[in-house]
mmCIF file of C-alpha atoms in Angstrom:
data_model
loop_
_atom_site.group_PDB
_atom_site.id
_atom_site.type_symbol
_atom_site.label_atom_id
_atom_site.label_comp_id
_atom_site.label_asym_id
_atom_site.label_seq_id
_atom_site.Cartn_x
_atom_site.Cartn_y
_atom_site.Cartn_z
ATOM 1 C CA MET A 1 60.903 40.425 136.664
ATOM 2 C CA ALA A 2 64.495 40.222 135.409
ATOM 3 C CA PRO A 3 66.579 43.395 135.702
ATOM 4 C CA LEU A 4 66.957 45.463 132.509
ATOM 5 C CA GLN A 5 69.970 44.551 130.315
ATOM 6 C CA PHE A 6 71.094 46.698 127.369
ATOM 7 C CA ASN A 7 72.289 45.032 124.172
ATOM 8 C CA CYS A 8 74.129 46.601 121.230
ATOM 9 C CA ASP A 9 71.791 46.732 118.209
ATOM 10 C CA SER A 10 74.787 46.330 115.884
ATOM 11 C CA CYS A 11 77.005 43.560 117.282
ATOM 12 C CA LYS A 12 74.148 42.138 119.422
ATOM 13 C CA LEU A 13 76.460 41.756 122.441
ATOM 14 C CA SER A 14 75.331 42.829 125.884
ATOM 15 C CA ILE A 15 76.587 46.165 127.206
ATOM 16 C CA ALA A 16 77.881 45.904 130.756
ATOM 17 C CA SER A 17 76.215 48.296 133.166
ATOM 18 C CA THR A 18 79.567 50.058 133.837
ATOM 19 C CA ASN A 19 80.539 50.382 130.123
ATOM 20 C CA PRO A 20 79.702 53.298 127.798
ATOM 21 C CA ARG A 21 76.513 53.242 125.743
ATOM 22 C CA VAL A 22 75.309 55.471 122.881
ATOM 23 C CA HIS A 23 71.541 55.865 122.678
ATOM 24 C CA CYS A 24 69.892 57.204 119.492
ATOM 25 C CA LEU A 25 67.325 59.957 119.984
ATOM 26 C CA VAL A 26 65.753 59.361 116.569
ATOM 27 C CA CYS A 27 65.559 55.591 116.122
ATOM 28 C CA ALA A 28 63.159 53.727 118.360
ATOM 29 C CA ASP A 29 64.924 51.733 121.105
ATOM 30 C CA TYR A 30 68.371 51.834 119.478
ATOM 31 C CA ASP A 31 71.629 51.504 121.440
ATOM 32 C CA LEU A 32 75.260 50.952 120.456
ATOM 33 C CA CYS A 33 78.267 49.832 122.408
ATOM 34 C CA ALA A 34 81.322 52.127 122.320
ATOM 35 C CA ASN A 35 83.156 50.001 119.747
ATOM 36 C CA CYS A 36 80.309 49.979 117.241
ATOM 37 C CA ALA A 37 79.533 53.667 117.775
ATOM 38 C CA LEU A 38 83.135 54.781 117.210
ATOM 39 C CA GLY A 39 83.511 52.396 114.287
ATOM 40 C CA GLU A 40 80.231 53.695 112.792
ATOM 41 C CA ARG A 41 78.922 50.174 112.407
ATOM 42 C CA PHE A 42 75.243 51.083 112.103
ATOM 43 C CA THR A 43 72.166 48.996 111.326
ATOM 44 C CA THR A 44 68.395 49.345 110.851
ATOM 45 C CA GLY A 45 68.498 52.836 109.355
ATOM 46 C CA HIS A 46 70.636 54.590 111.964
ATOM 47 C CA VAL A 47 73.022 57.218 110.480
ATOM 48 C CA ALA A 48 75.778 59.447 111.889
ATOM 49 C CA GLU A 49 73.617 62.569 111.575
ATOM 50 C CA HIS A 50 71.075 61.282 114.147
ATOM 51 C CA GLY A 51 71.130 62.944 117.503
ATOM 52 C CA THR A 52 72.412 60.697 120.287
ATOM 53 C CA GLN A 53 72.796 60.611 124.044
ATOM 54 C CA VAL A 54 76.084 59.232 125.375
ATOM 55 C CA PHE A 55 76.215 57.443 128.734
ATOM 56 C CA LYS A 56 79.603 56.877 130.300
ATOM 57 C CA GLN A 57 77.985 54.088 132.342
ATOM 58 C CA SER A 58 75.289 52.200 130.487
ATOM 59 C CA GLY A 59 73.142 51.316 133.462
ATOM 60 C CA GLY A 60 70.878 48.288 133.677
ATOM 61 C CA ASN A 61 71.103 45.242 135.945
ATOM 62 C CA GLY A 62 69.887 47.432 138.773
ATOM 63 C CA GLN A 63 72.512 50.146 138.132
ATOM 64 C CA GLN A 64 71.675 53.801 137.371
ATOM 65 C CA ALA A 65 72.690 55.046 133.904
ATOM 66 C CA ILE A 66 75.171 57.948 134.147
ATOM 67 C CA PRO A 67 75.205 60.460 131.225
ATOM 68 C CA ALA A 68 78.569 61.526 129.819
ATOM 69 C CA SER A 69 79.596 65.096 130.568
ATOM 70 C CA THR A 70 81.116 65.940 127.140
ATOM 71 C CA VAL A 71 80.586 65.893 123.373
ATOM 72 C CA PRO A 72 77.385 63.960 122.701
ATOM 73 C CA THR A 73 75.930 64.991 119.371
ATOM 74 C CA GLN A 74 73.099 67.476 119.286
ATOM 75 C CA PRO A 75 69.650 65.983 118.699
ATOM 76 C CA ALA A 76 67.780 66.803 115.539
ATOM 77 C CA LEU A 77 65.231 69.613 115.755
ATOM 78 C CA ASN A 78 61.745 68.549 116.867
ATOM 79 C CA THR A 79 63.060 65.131 117.930
ATOM 80 C CA PRO A 80 62.099 63.894 121.414
ATOM 81 C CA ARG A 81 65.001 63.351 123.789
ATOM 82 C CA GLY A 82 63.625 60.061 125.012
ATOM 83 C CA HIS A 83 61.124 57.405 124.099
ATOM 84 C CA PRO A 84 58.129 56.798 126.383
ATOM 85 C CA GLY A 85 57.729 53.211 127.428
ATOM 86 C CA ASN A 86 61.460 52.519 127.105
ATOM 87 C CA PRO A 87 62.558 51.837 130.696
ATOM 88 C CA GLY A 88 66.036 52.779 131.792
ATOM 89 C CA LYS A 89 66.516 55.366 129.002
ATOM 90 C CA PRO A 90 66.031 58.746 130.672
ATOM 91 C CA SER A 91 64.300 61.532 128.749
ATOM 92 C CA SER A 92 64.818 64.195 131.408
ATOM 93 C CA VAL A 93 68.527 64.807 130.821
ATOM 94 C CA PRO A 94 69.129 67.078 127.799
ATOM 95 C CA PRO A 95 72.355 66.444 125.900
ATOM 96 C CA PRO A 96 75.111 69.029 126.252
ATOM 97 C CA LEU A 97 75.670 71.370 123.330
ATOM 98 C CA PRO A 98 78.181 70.143 120.747
ATOM 99 C CA SER A 99 81.716 71.440 120.975
ATOM 100 C CA ARG A 100 82.477 74.299 118.602
ATOM 101 C CA PRO A 101 84.760 73.518 115.666
ATOM 102 C CA SER A 102 88.353 74.604 116.067
ATOM 103 C CA ASN A 103 89.927 77.323 113.928
ATOM 104 C CA THR A 104 91.830 75.011 111.595
ATOM 105 C CA GLN A 105 91.972 74.480 107.874
ATOM 106 C CA ARG A 106 89.776 71.734 106.461
ATOM 107 C CA THR A 107 89.750 70.063 103.106
ATOM 108 C CA PRO A 108 87.045 71.279 100.732
ATOM 109 C CA ASN A 109 84.570 68.454 101.436
ATOM 110 C CA SER A 110 85.188 67.885 105.138
ATOM 111 C CA ALA A 111 83.366 70.913 106.545
ATOM 112 C CA GLY A 112 79.678 71.731 106.440
ATOM 113 C CA ARG A 113 78.836 68.175 105.356
ATOM 114 C CA GLY A 114 75.135 67.635 105.015
ATOM 115 C CA SER A 115 74.262 71.334 105.402
ATOM 116 C CA ALA A 116 72.193 73.236 102.864
ATOM 117 C CA GLY A 117 71.587 76.967 103.065
ATOM 118 C CA TRP A 118 73.595 79.938 104.227
ATOM 119 C CA GLN A 119 75.062 79.770 107.733
ATOM 120 C CA PRO A 120 77.099 82.334 109.754
ATOM 121 C CA TRP A 121 80.714 82.607 108.650
ATOM 122 C CA PHE A 122 82.311 83.480 111.981
ATOM 123 C CA HIS A 123 82.069 82.526 115.633
ATOM 124 C CA PRO A 124 81.720 85.251 118.298
ATOM 125 C CA ASP A 125 85.511 85.217 118.788
ATOM 126 C CA SER A 126 85.957 85.905 115.024
ATOM 127 C CA SER A 127 87.292 82.441 114.226
ATOM 128 C CA PRO A 128 85.842 81.017 110.988
ATOM 129 C CA THR A 129 82.993 78.536 111.057
ATOM 130 C CA ASP A 130 82.844 75.362 108.991
ATOM 131 C CA ALA A 131 80.527 77.174 106.567
ATOM 132 C CA TYR A 132 83.124 79.867 105.855
ATOM 133 C CA ILE A 133 86.029 77.435 105.542
ATOM 134 C CA THR A 134 84.010 75.304 103.129
ATOM 135 C CA LEU A 135 83.096 78.327 101.021
ATOM 136 C CA MET A 136 86.669 79.626 100.793
ATOM 137 C CA ASN A 137 87.970 76.159 99.964
ATOM 138 C CA ASP A 138 85.380 75.909 97.172
ATOM 139 C CA ILE A 139 86.450 79.296 95.798
ATOM 140 C CA PHE A 140 90.139 78.363 95.986
ATOM 141 C CA THR A 141 89.464 75.108 94.138
ATOM 142 C CA TYR A 142 87.562 77.070 91.477
ATOM 143 C CA LEU A 143 90.581 79.359 91.042
ATOM 144 C CA ASP A 144 93.009 76.417 91.155
ATOM 145 C CA PRO A 145 91.289 73.774 88.955
ATOM 146 C CA THR A 146 94.503 71.769 88.426
ATOM 147 C CA ASN A 147 95.095 71.528 92.201
ATOM 148 C CA VAL A 148 98.522 73.167 92.159
ATOM 149 C CA GLY A 149 97.993 74.305 95.744
ATOM 150 C CA ASN A 150 98.733 78.014 95.268
ATOM 151 C CA LEU A 151 97.520 81.019 93.284
ATOM 152 C CA VAL A 152 99.974 83.104 91.250
ATOM 153 C CA PRO A 153 99.684 86.906 91.577
ATOM 154 C CA GLU A 154 97.702 87.313 88.342
ATOM 155 C CA THR A 155 95.075 84.812 89.536
ATOM 156 C CA PHE A 156 94.743 86.349 92.995
ATOM 157 C CA SER A 157 94.602 89.822 91.433
ATOM 158 C CA GLY A 158 91.792 88.614 89.164
ATOM 159 C CA PHE A 159 89.907 87.337 92.226
ATOM 160 C CA LEU A 160 90.147 90.808 93.771
ATOM 161 C CA ASP A 161 88.810 92.252 90.522
ATOM 162 C CA ASP A 162 85.854 89.869 90.725
ATOM 163 C CA LEU A 163 85.178 91.088 94.260
ATOM 164 C CA GLY A 164 85.120 94.662 92.971
ATOM 165 C CA TYR A 165 88.369 96.004 94.428
ATOM 166 C CA LEU A 166 89.742 99.174 92.857
ATOM 167 C CA THR A 167 93.246 99.303 91.384
ATOM 168 C CA HIS A 168 94.795 101.138 94.342
ATOM 169 C CA GLU A 169 93.319 98.476 96.676
ATOM 170 C CA ASN A 170 94.978 95.686 94.706
ATOM 171 C CA ALA A 171 98.647 95.545 95.719
ATOM 172 C CA TRP A 172 99.741 93.640 92.623
ATOM 173 C CA LYS A 173 97.922 95.818 90.069
ATOM 174 C CA ALA A 174 98.989 99.009 91.835
ATOM 175 C CA GLY A 175 102.609 97.858 91.649
ATOM 176 C CA LEU A 176 102.634 97.302 87.876
ATOM 177 C CA GLN A 177 105.126 100.063 87.120
ATOM 178 C CA SER A 178 108.452 99.255 85.499
ATOM 179 C CA THR A 179 111.712 100.879 86.547
ATOM 180 C CA PHE A 180 115.194 101.093 85.096
ATOM 181 C CA ALA A 181 116.203 97.817 86.783
ATOM 182 C CA LEU A 182 112.965 95.764 87.021
ATOM 183 C CA SER A 183 110.005 94.910 84.811
ATOM 184 C CA LYS A 184 106.511 95.975 85.848
ATOM 185 C CA GLU A 185 105.630 92.358 86.759
ATOM 186 C CA SER A 186 108.664 92.064 89.025
ATOM 187 C CA MET A 187 107.815 95.358 90.706
ATOM 188 C CA ALA A 188 104.230 94.164 91.241
ATOM 189 C CA ASP A 189 105.515 90.874 92.681
ATOM 190 C CA LYS A 190 107.622 92.808 95.192
ATOM 191 C CA ALA A 191 104.632 94.906 96.246
ATOM 192 C CA LEU A 192 102.412 91.840 96.731
ATOM 193 C CA LYS A 193 105.076 89.928 98.668
ATOM 194 C CA ASN A 194 105.475 92.927 100.952
ATOM 195 C CA ALA A 195 101.715 92.893 101.653
ATOM 196 C CA TYR A 196 101.779 89.152 102.385
ATOM 197 C CA ASP A 197 104.729 89.569 104.741
ATOM 198 C CA LEU A 198 103.141 92.457 106.626
ATOM 199 C CA PHE A 199 99.996 90.445 107.401
ATOM 200 C CA SER A 200 101.813 87.106 107.857
ATOM 201 C CA ILE A 201 99.929 85.531 104.945
ATOM 202 C CA ASP A 202 101.185 82.071 104.010
ATOM 203 C CA HIS A 203 102.676 81.932 100.506
ATOM 204 C CA VAL A 204 105.403 80.259 98.482
ATOM 205 C CA LEU A 205 108.001 81.857 96.226
ATOM 206 C CA LEU A 206 108.119 80.764 92.605
ATOM 207 C CA GLN A 207 110.293 81.860 89.704
ATOM 208 C CA ARG A 208 108.432 84.057 87.250
ATOM 209 C CA GLN A 209 108.773 82.916 83.654
ATOM 210 C CA GLN A 210 109.393 85.976 81.530
ATOM 211 C CA ALA A 211 112.033 87.445 79.251
ATOM 212 C CA PRO A 212 114.935 89.292 80.907
ATOM 213 C CA HIS A 213 114.118 92.919 81.599
ATOM 214 C CA VAL A 214 115.374 95.360 78.977
ATOM 215 C CA ASP A 215 116.077 98.987 79.840
ATOM 216 C CA THR A 216 113.719 101.108 77.730
ATOM 217 C CA THR A 217 115.360 104.448 78.630
ATOM 218 C CA GLY A 218 118.127 103.979 76.054
ATOM 219 C CA LEU A 219 120.782 105.087 78.509
ATOM 220 C CA THR A 220 122.332 101.642 78.877
ATOM 221 C CA ALA A 221 122.653 101.088 75.115
ATOM 222 C CA SER A 222 124.141 104.529 74.624
ATOM 223 C CA ILE A 223 126.835 104.029 77.224
ATOM 224 C CA GLN A 224 127.598 100.504 76.037
ATOM 225 C CA SER A 225 128.063 101.674 72.467
ATOM 226 C CA VAL A 226 130.671 104.208 73.534
ATOM 227 C CA LEU A 227 132.514 102.301 76.231
ATOM 228 C CA GLY A 228 132.326 98.828 74.720
ATOM 229 C CA ALA A 229 134.025 96.229 76.913
ATOM 230 C CA ALA A 230 134.800 98.869 79.531
ATOM 231 C CA TYR A 231 131.094 99.277 80.312
ATOM 232 C CA LYS A 232 129.943 98.167 83.777
ATOM 233 C CA PRO A 233 126.322 98.417 85.034
ATOM 234 C CA SER A 234 127.609 99.913 88.285
ATOM 235 C CA MET A 235 128.402 103.069 86.341
ATOM 236 C CA LEU A 236 124.680 103.856 86.446
ATOM 237 C CA GLY A 237 124.497 103.412 90.169
ATOM 238 C CA SER A 238 122.638 100.095 89.915
ATOM 239 C CA GLY A 239 123.007 96.854 88.027
ATOM 240 C CA VAL A 240 120.387 95.976 85.420
ATOM 241 C CA ALA A 241 118.384 92.868 86.393
ATOM 242 C CA THR A 242 118.783 90.084 83.839
ATOM 243 C CA THR A 243 116.301 87.657 85.433
ATOM 244 C CA PRO A 244 112.976 88.289 87.235
ATOM 245 C CA GLY A 245 112.817 88.069 91.007
ATOM 246 C CA PRO A 246 110.718 85.647 93.094
ATOM 247 C CA MET A 247 106.968 85.560 92.517
ATOM 248 C CA PRO A 248 104.729 85.198 95.629
ATOM 249 C CA ALA A 249 101.969 82.588 95.215
ATOM 250 C CA ILE A 250 99.362 82.474 98.003
ATOM 251 C CA THR A 251 98.534 79.082 99.522
ATOM 252 C CA ARG A 252 95.089 77.753 100.419
ATOM 253 C CA SER A 253 95.496 78.609 104.124
ATOM 254 C CA GLY A 254 96.848 82.051 103.224
ATOM 255 C CA PHE A 255 93.874 82.638 100.938
ATOM 256 C CA ILE A 256 91.431 81.819 103.734
ATOM 257 C CA GLU A 257 93.241 84.082 106.207
ATOM 258 C CA ILE A 258 93.596 87.138 103.971
ATOM 259 C CA SER A 259 89.905 86.885 103.055
ATOM 260 C CA ARG A 260 89.017 86.620 106.763
ATOM 261 C CA ILE A 261 90.943 89.828 107.457
ATOM 262 C CA GLU A 262 89.022 91.708 104.782
ATOM 263 C CA ALA A 263 85.651 90.259 105.792
ATOM 264 C CA LEU A 264 86.022 91.173 109.471
ATOM 265 C CA SER A 265 87.488 94.615 108.770
ATOM 266 C CA ASP A 266 84.558 95.760 106.616
ATOM 267 C CA PRO A 267 81.733 93.171 106.727
ATOM 268 C CA SER A 268 79.132 95.323 104.985
ATOM 269 C CA ARG A 269 81.361 95.938 101.994
ATOM 270 C CA GLU A 270 82.513 92.327 101.810
ATOM 271 C CA TRP A 271 78.909 91.146 101.826
ATOM 272 C CA GLY A 272 78.374 93.110 98.623
ATOM 273 C CA ASN A 273 81.709 91.924 97.189
ATOM 274 C CA PHE A 274 80.995 88.252 97.872
ATOM 275 C CA SER A 275 77.450 88.563 96.544
ATOM 276 C CA ARG A 276 78.866 89.864 93.270
ATOM 277 C CA MET A 277 81.608 87.249 93.080
ATOM 278 C CA LEU A 278 79.356 84.261 93.911
ATOM 279 C CA LYS A 279 76.915 85.180 91.155
ATOM 280 C CA LYS A 280 79.806 85.279 88.684
ATOM 281 C CA TYR A 281 81.409 81.991 89.785
ATOM 282 C CA ASN A 282 78.089 80.073 90.121
ATOM 283 C CA LEU A 283 79.666 77.407 92.321
ATOM 284 C CA PRO A 284 77.732 74.093 92.245
ATOM 285 C CA ARG A 285 77.327 73.702 96.020
ATOM 286 C CA TYR A 286 75.474 77.003 96.376
ATOM 287 C CA ARG A 287 73.093 76.816 93.441
ATOM 288 C CA GLY A 288 69.548 77.216 94.621
ATOM 289 C CA TRP A 289 70.550 78.813 97.909
ATOM 290 C CA GLY A 290 69.379 82.244 96.803
ATOM 291 C CA ASP A 291 71.045 85.586 97.424
ATOM 292 C CA LEU A 292 73.710 85.799 100.094
ATOM 293 C CA PRO A 293 72.038 87.105 103.296
ATOM 294 C CA ARG A 294 73.687 89.934 105.176
ATOM 295 C CA SER A 295 73.442 87.897 108.377
ATOM 296 C CA VAL A 296 76.298 85.551 107.396
ATOM 297 C CA LEU A 297 78.730 88.342 108.325
ATOM 298 C CA PRO A 298 79.016 90.284 111.587
ATOM 299 C CA ALA A 299 76.862 93.385 111.906
ATOM 300 C CA VAL A 300 79.866 95.623 112.608
ATOM 301 C CA PRO A 301 83.631 95.426 111.983
ATOM 302 C CA ASP A 302 85.643 93.350 114.428
ATOM 303 C CA ALA A 303 87.534 95.643 116.830
ATOM 304 C CA SER A 304 90.546 93.369 117.214
ATOM 305 C CA MET A 305 90.881 93.008 113.434
ATOM 306 C CA LEU A 306 90.667 96.771 112.956
ATOM 307 C CA ALA A 307 93.423 97.188 115.543
ATOM 308 C CA ARG A 308 95.559 94.630 113.718
ATOM 309 C CA VAL A 309 95.091 96.376 110.372
ATOM 310 C CA ALA A 310 95.836 99.764 111.920
ATOM 311 C CA GLY A 311 99.042 98.442 113.471
ATOM 312 C CA VAL A 312 100.216 96.928 110.193
ATOM 313 C CA THR A 313 99.338 100.128 108.326
ATOM 314 C CA ALA A 314 101.326 102.270 110.763
ATOM 315 C CA PHE A 315 104.319 99.956 110.476
ATOM 316 C CA ALA A 316 104.072 99.981 106.678
ATOM 317 C CA GLN A 317 103.958 103.769 106.612
ATOM 318 C CA GLN A 318 107.033 103.992 108.821
ATOM 319 C CA LYS A 319 108.869 101.460 106.689
ATOM 320 C CA GLY A 320 107.723 103.235 103.549
ATOM 321 C CA GLN A 321 109.154 106.525 104.782
ATOM 322 C CA GLN A 322 112.466 104.833 105.501
ATOM 323 C CA LEU A 323 112.485 103.325 102.017
ATOM 324 C CA LEU A 324 111.583 106.711 100.528
ATOM 325 C CA ASP A 325 114.501 108.351 102.315
ATOM 326 C CA ALA A 326 116.804 105.603 101.123
ATOM 327 C CA ALA A 327 115.458 105.968 97.577
ATOM 328 C CA ARG A 328 116.235 109.681 97.624
ATOM 329 C CA VAL A 329 119.824 108.991 98.619
ATOM 330 C CA ASP A 330 120.052 106.267 95.974
ATOM 331 C CA ALA A 331 118.597 108.614 93.351
ATOM 332 C CA GLN A 332 121.224 111.189 94.177
ATOM 333 C CA LEU A 333 123.970 108.583 93.846
ATOM 334 C CA ARG A 334 122.493 107.350 90.578
ATOM 335 C CA ALA A 335 122.307 110.879 89.250
ATOM 336 C CA GLN A 336 125.958 111.398 90.147
ATOM 337 C CA GLY A 337 126.801 108.066 88.482
ATOM 338 C CA ARG A 338 124.864 108.939 85.348
ATOM 339 C CA GLN A 339 126.496 112.342 85.154
ATOM 340 C CA ALA A 340 129.933 110.767 85.555
ATOM 341 C CA ALA A 341 129.086 108.273 82.801
ATOM 342 C CA LEU A 342 127.815 111.044 80.513
ATOM 343 C CA ASP A 343 130.900 113.122 81.231
ATOM 344 C CA LEU A 344 133.008 110.101 80.332
ATOM 345 C CA ILE A 345 131.072 109.664 77.080
ATOM 346 C CA SER A 346 131.584 113.314 76.265
ATOM 347 C CA ASP A 347 135.313 113.065 76.943
ATOM 348 C CA ARG A 348 135.616 109.990 74.728
ATOM 349 C CA ARG A 349 133.791 111.751 71.909
ATOM 350 C CA VAL A 350 136.166 114.654 72.207
ATOM 351 C CA GLU A 351 139.091 112.247 72.043
ATOM 352 C CA TYR A 352 137.653 110.526 68.938
ATOM 353 C CA ARG A 353 137.383 113.905 67.249
ATOM 354 C CA TYR A 354 141.139 114.414 67.495
ATOM 355 C CA TYR A 355 142.119 110.986 66.142
#
């Protein structure tokens, strides 16, 4: 009896006993050489989703087949790991578990391919799974239909509204309060950029398109009318902004990260938020999947994420106190400047009376 020789079912060439071989655990008696397996040159119904066993040495010709020690694909459920009556193809060696996906951004259609139904969103180390990355990419694409690559503050604020966040939990909406020098939109932009910076959220700075800010207090117009060409904004202790400041627009990777922070900090609440939002958006991929199960999120908040949020909050409070102290000093200087300007107006009026 001639010794067993393995042939590639794609290119039909023989596989040397010391060369790698990929054996399908679904197709009957199906083997591929390394070149055809890596090139995905499949025949006779074999597809990439089939479970396989990888041998770093094919075996045959009297040589023992040696299984590879890493990254064979996981066999399909209820599929035998070997085929009886197929000599030289061991069924006693189970394939190693597949390597876990790395914590990197993926394009919207590259993760979770072929899956249907809700899967866990996070690994035990709190890194996102393919299922979560796919979902957040789908949501981002829904919010960015023209594929600009970022979300302006109004769009991201609207997403938080759809999740059910209250006004004081929405940095941009909470910051919509105009001042003497800046419009309410510019103030909100500053508040949102500060939040992005504190949590190291990736974003880009764009120029907001809006009319120059006009002082609604009437103080500027009053002083200008009296002083004319001698008027200088510095008389009020601060110059009046004539153009809006930079507008922070969150990127796709920043969107995924800031959502991960919220989900791991309060998973029970975010489960309810996402359930509400997904029903409203009705994304095509998830139609027919049913209600979002609680099991996609961790049972309890992630301790390391809570520590991160607490650290950022403490730093923000300290910085806020410093800014508050500085604002008090600035307010005093402004008050002195305004009083000096008003005194000057009064003196000029007195002078006009005598001419």
